[in-house]
Amino acid sequence: MTTPHSDLLDDLPDDRLDDLLGLALEAARRAGELLRDGRPADLAVARTKSSPIDVVTEMDIAAEKLITDLISERRPDDGFLGEEGAASEGTSGVRWVIDPLDGTVNYLYGLPTWAVSIAAELDGETVVGVVAAPLRGETYHAVRGGGAFATGAWEGERALACRPAAPLDQALVATGFNYVTEVRAHQAQVAARVLPLVRDIRRGGSAAIELCDVASGRLDGYWERGLNPWDYAAGALIAREAGAVTGGRPGEPESPALAFAATPAVFEALQPLLEDFGAWHD
């Protein structure tokens, strides 16, 4: 199930979306450079959130401030929803949904799978998405109705497309685990039931990157319970624009209960199984 959109957005001028995309790309690039080049050798946990292992570092906070300051300077009437506390309504109809460092635990441990995720919503619908993965040397982006693209080690910009149709038993899928012990235990049970039915399961630790891996054909599908809008807003748009299907429970869009993106064939086969296995509850 893809997210429905308002007919009013069909008349949105392309140059307005291009402006939002350009700003998101600049903000993600600057934040990614800060995180890549400014990581202190003695990086430590600044605070915790849902559990002692759900951590925030000083760099998460610094990156979100960089992003919100830059966007506010250029577009003072826009609103924000950020993982590290940025929250304002705005008056322009545009809201920026920001994860300044998706994959904080990876970053804390020096693992390369982390990203900056920035989405722009217009009247509640995601219309622009950017995910920058500096240690991959790749940036993924999409505008609603305009396809999905990536820049990286290859020359120029590359159009993204999800993998061709494959049966479920040949699908490589990914998932993630919550930081609350009871939730993680149930998620492990769900993964154990899915594992015999697919080619294999991966767990990368960054929802934004794994959604972009669905978009770029590196995965056939990805699901996770317990995500927040800043985790999936940009990546889900990129996946949809690359031909994937996104959603949550049957008939619903992606949400904290369940976020799921896959090639159309894998989505059709796996979504009812995730429902039966209780992937949407603890």
Tab-separated table of N, CA and C in Angstrom, residues 11-23 75 128 143:
chain	number	residue	atom	x	y	z
A	11	ASP	N	-0.619	19.999	-8.647
A	11	ASP	CA	-0.407	21.289	-9.304
A	11	ASP	C	0.771	22.052	-8.721
A	12	LEU	N	1.527	21.410	-7.835
A	12	LEU	CA	2.655	22.079	-7.215
A	12	LEU	C	3.741	22.337	-8.260
A	13	PRO	N	4.240	23.558	-8.367
A	13	PRO	CA	5.279	23.848	-9.368
A	13	PRO	C	6.546	23.044	-9.105
A	14	ASP	N	7.155	22.531	-10.182
A	14	ASP	CA	8.366	21.739	-10.042
A	14	ASP	C	9.491	22.539	-9.402
A	15	ASP	N	9.551	23.842	-9.690
A	15	ASP	CA	10.667	24.611	-9.147
A	15	ASP	C	10.575	24.726	-7.629
A	16	ARG	N	9.365	24.676	-7.070
A	16	ARG	CA	9.254	24.712	-5.615
A	16	ARG	C	9.810	23.433	-5.008
A	17	LEU	N	9.476	22.298	-5.605
A	17	LEU	CA	10.032	21.049	-5.127
A	17	LEU	C	11.539	21.007	-5.321
A	18	ASP	N	12.022	21.530	-6.431
A	18	ASP	CA	13.460	21.571	-6.670
A	18	ASP	C	14.165	22.411	-5.613
A	19	ASP	N	13.538	23.506	-5.201
A	19	ASP	CA	14.125	24.338	-4.150
A	19	ASP	C	14.215	23.575	-2.834
A	20	LEU	N	13.141	22.859	-2.489
A	20	LEU	CA	13.153	22.063	-1.263
A	20	LEU	C	14.210	20.968	-1.342
A	21	LEU	N	14.306	20.312	-2.493
A	21	LEU	CA	15.310	19.263	-2.670
A	21	LEU	C	16.717	19.834	-2.543
A	22	GLY	N	16.964	20.964	-3.183
A	22	GLY	CA	18.294	21.559	-3.108
A	22	GLY	C	18.695	21.892	-1.687
A	23	LEU	N	17.750	22.414	-0.916
A	23	LEU	CA	18.041	22.757	0.473
A	23	LEU	C	18.277	21.494	1.305
A	75	ARG	N	14.306	29.418	5.217
A	75	ARG	CA	12.851	29.282	5.172
A	75	ARG	C	12.305	29.431	6.591
A	128	VAL	N	9.660	15.416	-0.606
A	128	VAL	CA	11.095	15.401	-0.877
A	128	VAL	C	11.761	14.521	0.165
A	143	VAL	N	12.001	13.132	-5.304
A	143	VAL	CA	10.909	14.099	-5.262
A	143	VAL	C	9.649	13.336	-5.670
